[in-house]
């Protein structure tokens, strides 16, 4: 008969890290990746936008127009 007692202090941190990695990769696949660039020079602003994934361009035109409207009026409620 054999009795073995083990203590593994890295088990809980490894479990937490793997759970966070799973959540992070799930979010990276679900969230639409979009970028908006603003350049200001001599009192004028240039605004540009870019969708980072194919298929996510649907609705970006309306969102981009809303962002430009908010930036031009300075009103957070202008949508």
Tab-separated table of N, CA and C in Angstrom:
chain	number	residue	atom	x	y	z
A	1	UNK	N	0.848	-1.167	0.000
A	1	UNK	CA	0.000	0.000	0.000
A	1	UNK	C	0.899	1.237	0.000
A	2	UNK	N	0.507	2.227	-0.826
A	2	UNK	CA	1.289	3.446	-0.944
A	2	UNK	C	0.393	4.652	-0.695
A	3	UNK	N	0.916	5.637	-0.013
A	3	UNK	CA	0.202	6.879	0.241
A	3	UNK	C	1.040	8.011	-0.333
A	4	UNK	N	0.431	8.786	-1.204
A	4	UNK	CA	1.152	9.892	-1.819
A	4	UNK	C	0.384	11.190	-1.564
A	5	UNK	N	1.070	12.186	-1.060
A	5	UNK	CA	0.480	13.495	-0.806
A	5	UNK	C	1.238	14.503	-1.664
A	6	UNK	N	0.517	15.257	-2.451
A	6	UNK	CA	1.164	16.263	-3.313
A	6	UNK	C	0.594	17.635	-3.028
A	7	UNK	N	1.413	18.609	-3.277
A	7	UNK	CA	0.994	20.008	-3.135
A	7	UNK	C	1.456	20.730	-4.390
A	8	UNK	N	0.521	21.304	-5.137
A	8	UNK	CA	0.841	21.983	-6.388
A	8	UNK	C	0.385	23.435	-6.275
A	9	UNK	N	1.271	24.350	-5.892
A	9	UNK	CA	0.865	25.740	-5.697
A	9	UNK	C	0.549	26.478	-6.999
A	10	UNK	N	0.930	25.941	-8.139
A	10	UNK	CA	0.680	26.626	-9.408
A	10	UNK	C	-0.628	26.261	-10.063
A	11	UNK	N	-1.402	25.388	-9.447
A	11	UNK	CA	-2.647	24.925	-10.062
A	11	UNK	C	-3.687	26.038	-10.176
A	12	UNK	N	-3.910	26.792	-9.124
A	12	UNK	CA	-4.936	27.852	-9.139
A	12	UNK	C	-4.541	29.001	-10.081
A	13	UNK	N	-3.291	29.522	-10.037
A	13	UNK	CA	-2.929	30.564	-11.001
A	13	UNK	C	-3.017	30.093	-12.458
A	14	UNK	N	-2.680	28.837	-12.720
A	14	UNK	CA	-2.791	28.305	-14.081
A	14	UNK	C	-4.247	28.241	-14.525
A	15	UNK	N	-5.133	27.858	-13.622
A	15	UNK	CA	-6.559	27.813	-13.930
A	15	UNK	C	-7.097	29.210	-14.215
A	16	UNK	N	-6.717	30.179	-13.409
A	16	UNK	CA	-7.166	31.566	-13.613
A	16	UNK	C	-6.634	32.115	-14.938
A	17	UNK	N	-5.359	31.864	-15.233
A	17	UNK	CA	-4.759	32.347	-16.477
A	17	UNK	C	-5.426	31.725	-17.693
A	18	UNK	N	-5.727	30.443	-17.636
A	18	UNK	CA	-6.379	29.800	-18.782
A	18	UNK	C	-7.808	30.315	-18.954
A	19	UNK	N	-8.496	30.601	-17.862
A	19	UNK	CA	-9.843	31.185	-17.961
A	19	UNK	C	-9.814	32.567	-18.576
A	20	UNK	N	-8.855	33.396	-18.149
A	20	UNK	CA	-8.724	34.738	-18.729
A	20	UNK	C	-8.358	34.674	-20.206
A	21	UNK	N	-7.495	33.730	-20.587
A	21	UNK	CA	-7.123	33.577	-21.993
A	21	UNK	C	-8.323	33.174	-22.838
A	22	UNK	N	-9.163	32.313	-22.304
A	22	UNK	CA	-10.371	31.895	-23.025
A	22	UNK	C	-11.326	33.064	-23.211
A	23	UNK	N	-11.519	33.854	-22.169
A	23	UNK	CA	-12.390	35.032	-22.270
A	23	UNK	C	-11.813	36.037	-23.259
A	24	UNK	N	-10.508	36.258	-23.224
A	24	UNK	CA	-9.877	37.230	-24.114
A	24	UNK	C	-9.998	36.820	-25.577
A	25	UNK	N	-9.775	35.565	-25.888
A	25	UNK	CA	-9.881	35.142	-27.286
A	25	UNK	C	-11.334	35.163	-27.761
A	26	UNK	N	-12.269	34.869	-26.870
A	26	UNK	CA	-13.685	34.956	-27.236
A	26	UNK	C	-14.070	36.403	-27.540
A	27	UNK	N	-13.630	37.343	-26.712
A	27	UNK	CA	-13.927	38.757	-26.961
A	27	UNK	C	-13.272	39.247	-28.251
A	28	UNK	N	-12.064	38.791	-28.542
A	28	UNK	CA	-11.383	39.239	-29.758
A	28	UNK	C	-12.097	38.743	-31.011
A	29	UNK	N	-12.819	37.651	-30.910
A	29	UNK	CA	-13.561	37.141	-32.055
A	29	UNK	C	-14.945	37.765	-32.187
A	30	UNK	N	-15.482	38.301	-31.093
A	30	UNK	CA	-16.841	38.836	-31.096
A	30	UNK	C	-16.875	40.340	-31.346
A	31	UNK	N	-15.934	41.082	-30.773
A	31	UNK	CA	-15.945	42.541	-30.863
A	31	UNK	C	-15.517	42.995	-32.252
A	32	UNK	N	-16.278	43.946	-32.804
A	32	UNK	CA	-15.943	44.511	-34.106
A	32	UNK	C	-14.769	45.464	-33.959
A	33	UNK	N	-13.762	45.277	-34.784
A	33	UNK	CA	-12.561	46.104	-34.700
A	33	UNK	C	-12.679	47.264	-35.686
A	34	UNK	N	-12.732	48.458	-35.139
A	34	UNK	CA	-12.846	49.666	-35.956
A	34	UNK	C	-11.925	50.726	-35.398
A	35	UNK	N	-11.428	51.579	-36.287
A	35	UNK	CA	-10.540	52.656	-35.853
A	35	UNK	C	-10.995	53.968	-36.462
A	36	UNK	N	-10.839	55.018	-35.675
A	36	UNK	CA	-11.155	56.368	-36.141
A	36	UNK	C	-9.925	57.222	-35.883
A	37	UNK	N	-9.506	57.959	-36.904
A	37	UNK	CA	-8.336	58.822	-36.808
A	37	UNK	C	-8.775	60.273	-36.936
A	38	UNK	N	-8.224	61.130	-36.091
A	38	UNK	CA	-8.525	62.560	-36.149
A	38	UNK	C	-7.203	63.309	-36.170
A	39	UNK	N	-7.055	64.210	-37.168
A	39	UNK	CA	-5.857	65.037	-37.254
A	39	UNK	C	-6.300	66.497	-37.287
A	40	UNK	N	-5.753	67.263	-36.372
A	40	UNK	CA	-6.102	68.679	-36.277
A	40	UNK	C	-4.886	69.517	-36.636
A	41	UNK	N	-5.106	70.488	-37.547
A	41	UNK	CA	-4.011	71.363	-37.957
A	41	UNK	C	-4.605	72.695	-38.400
A	42	UNK	N	-4.072	73.742	-37.859
A	42	UNK	CA	-4.486	75.106	-38.224
A	42	UNK	C	-5.992	75.330	-38.084
A	43	UNK	N	-6.576	74.795	-37.032
A	43	UNK	CA	-7.990	75.036	-36.768
A	43	UNK	C	-8.942	74.158	-37.560
A	44	UNK	N	-8.437	73.279	-38.415
A	44	UNK	CA	-9.301	72.357	-39.149
A	44	UNK	C	-8.989	70.935	-38.701
A	45	UNK	N	-9.973	70.086	-38.827
A	45	UNK	CA	-9.796	68.695	-38.422
A	45	UNK	C	-10.111	67.777	-39.586
A	46	UNK	N	-9.286	66.781	-39.766
A	46	UNK	CA	-9.528	65.731	-40.750
A	46	UNK	C	-9.860	64.461	-39.988
A	47	UNK	N	-10.907	63.774	-40.424
A	47	UNK	CA	-11.355	62.567	-39.736
A	47	UNK	C	-11.374	61.430	-40.741
A	48	UNK	N	-10.863	60.277	-40.338
A	48	UNK	CA	-10.866	59.092	-41.186
A	48	UNK	C	-11.222	57.879	-40.365
A	49	UNK	N	-11.750	56.863	-41.013
A	49	UNK	CA	-12.133	55.653	-40.300
A	49	UNK	C	-11.723	54.408	-41.048
A	50	UNK	N	-11.573	53.310	-40.325
A	50	UNK	CA	-11.121	52.064	-40.913
A	50	UNK	C	-11.744	50.900	-40.160
A	51	UNK	N	-12.336	49.959	-40.896
A	51	UNK	CA	-12.786	48.722	-40.281
A	51	UNK	C	-11.657	47.722	-40.386
A	52	UNK	N	-11.404	46.994	-39.319
A	52	UNK	CA	-10.250	46.097	-39.276
A	52	UNK	C	-10.586	44.663	-39.672
A	53	UNK	N	-11.842	44.309	-39.779
A	53	UNK	CA	-12.199	42.944	-40.162
A	53	UNK	C	-13.218	42.992	-41.276
A	54	UNK	N	-13.143	42.023	-42.161
A	54	UNK	CA	-14.110	41.962	-43.252
A	54	UNK	C	-15.474	41.587	-42.702
A	55	UNK	N	-16.500	42.128	-43.308
A	55	UNK	CA	-17.851	41.828	-42.874
A	55	UNK	C	-18.354	42.743	-41.777
A	56	UNK	N	-17.469	43.505	-41.158
A	56	UNK	CA	-17.919	44.390	-40.086
A	56	UNK	C	-18.196	45.793	-40.596
A	57	UNK	N	-18.087	45.990	-41.901
A	57	UNK	CA	-18.319	47.319	-42.467
A	57	UNK	C	-19.796	47.697	-42.446
A	58	UNK	N	-20.670	46.729	-42.244
A	58	UNK	CA	-22.100	47.010	-42.195
A	58	UNK	C	-22.393	47.914	-41.008
A	59	UNK	N	-22.972	49.052	-41.281
A	59	UNK	CA	-23.324	49.992	-40.233
A	59	UNK	C	-22.218	50.951	-39.857
A	60	UNK	N	-21.016	50.739	-40.381
A	60	UNK	CA	-19.906	51.625	-40.013
A	60	UNK	C	-20.108	53.027	-40.573
A	61	UNK	N	-20.722	53.155	-41.735
A	61	UNK	CA	-20.954	54.468	-42.331
A	61	UNK	C	-21.809	55.332	-41.408
A	62	UNK	N	-22.873	54.759	-40.860
A	62	UNK	CA	-23.736	55.514	-39.962
A	62	UNK	C	-23.015	55.849	-38.650
A	63	UNK	N	-22.268	54.888	-38.119
A	63	UNK	CA	-21.524	55.147	-36.882
A	63	UNK	C	-20.469	56.225	-37.090
A	64	UNK	N	-19.785	56.155	-38.217
A	64	UNK	CA	-18.752	57.138	-38.524
A	64	UNK	C	-19.357	58.527	-38.674
A	65	UNK	N	-20.508	58.620	-39.342
A	65	UNK	CA	-21.183	59.915	-39.492
A	65	UNK	C	-21.583	60.459	-38.120
A	66	UNK	N	-22.019	59.597	-37.221
A	66	UNK	CA	-22.360	60.029	-35.869
A	66	UNK	C	-21.148	60.529	-35.103
A	67	UNK	N	-20.016	59.854	-35.266
A	67	UNK	CA	-18.780	60.290	-34.602
A	67	UNK	C	-18.353	61.653	-35.115
A	68	UNK	N	-18.419	61.846	-36.431
A	68	UNK	CA	-18.052	63.140	-37.016
A	68	UNK	C	-18.990	64.231	-36.526
A	69	UNK	N	-20.281	63.899	-36.414
A	69	UNK	CA	-21.264	64.876	-35.936
A	69	UNK	C	-20.961	65.276	-34.492
A	70	UNK	N	-20.629	64.308	-33.648
A	70	UNK	CA	-20.304	64.588	-32.252
A	70	UNK	C	-19.032	65.436	-32.170
A	71	UNK	N	-18.035	65.086	-32.960
A	71	UNK	CA	-16.781	65.856	-32.937
A	71	UNK	C	-16.963	67.272	-33.456
A	72	UNK	N	-17.818	67.457	-34.432
A	72	UNK	CA	-17.986	68.800	-35.008
A	72	UNK	C	-18.841	69.708	-34.128
A	73	UNK	N	-19.824	69.131	-33.422
A	73	UNK	CA	-20.692	69.965	-32.588
A	73	UNK	C	-20.223	70.030	-31.139
A	74	UNK	N	-19.469	69.016	-30.706
A	74	UNK	CA	-19.040	68.970	-29.324
A	74	UNK	C	-20.134	68.523	-28.375
A	75	UNK	N	-21.293	68.131	-28.914
A	75	UNK	CA	-22.429	67.685	-28.107
A	75	UNK	C	-22.417	66.164	-28.021
A	76	UNK	N	-22.318	65.616	-26.818
A	76	UNK	CA	-22.265	64.177	-26.645
A	76	UNK	C	-23.602	63.507	-26.959
A	77	UNK	N	-24.683	64.277	-26.946
A	77	UNK	CA	-26.005	63.702	-27.198
A	77	UNK	C	-26.420	63.791	-28.651
A	78	UNK	N	-25.585	64.356	-29.525
A	78	UNK	CA	-25.930	64.479	-30.945
A	78	UNK	C	-25.686	63.148	-31.629
A	79	UNK	N	-26.781	62.451	-31.925
A	79	UNK	CA	-26.663	61.151	-32.622
A	79	UNK	C	-27.623	61.066	-33.751
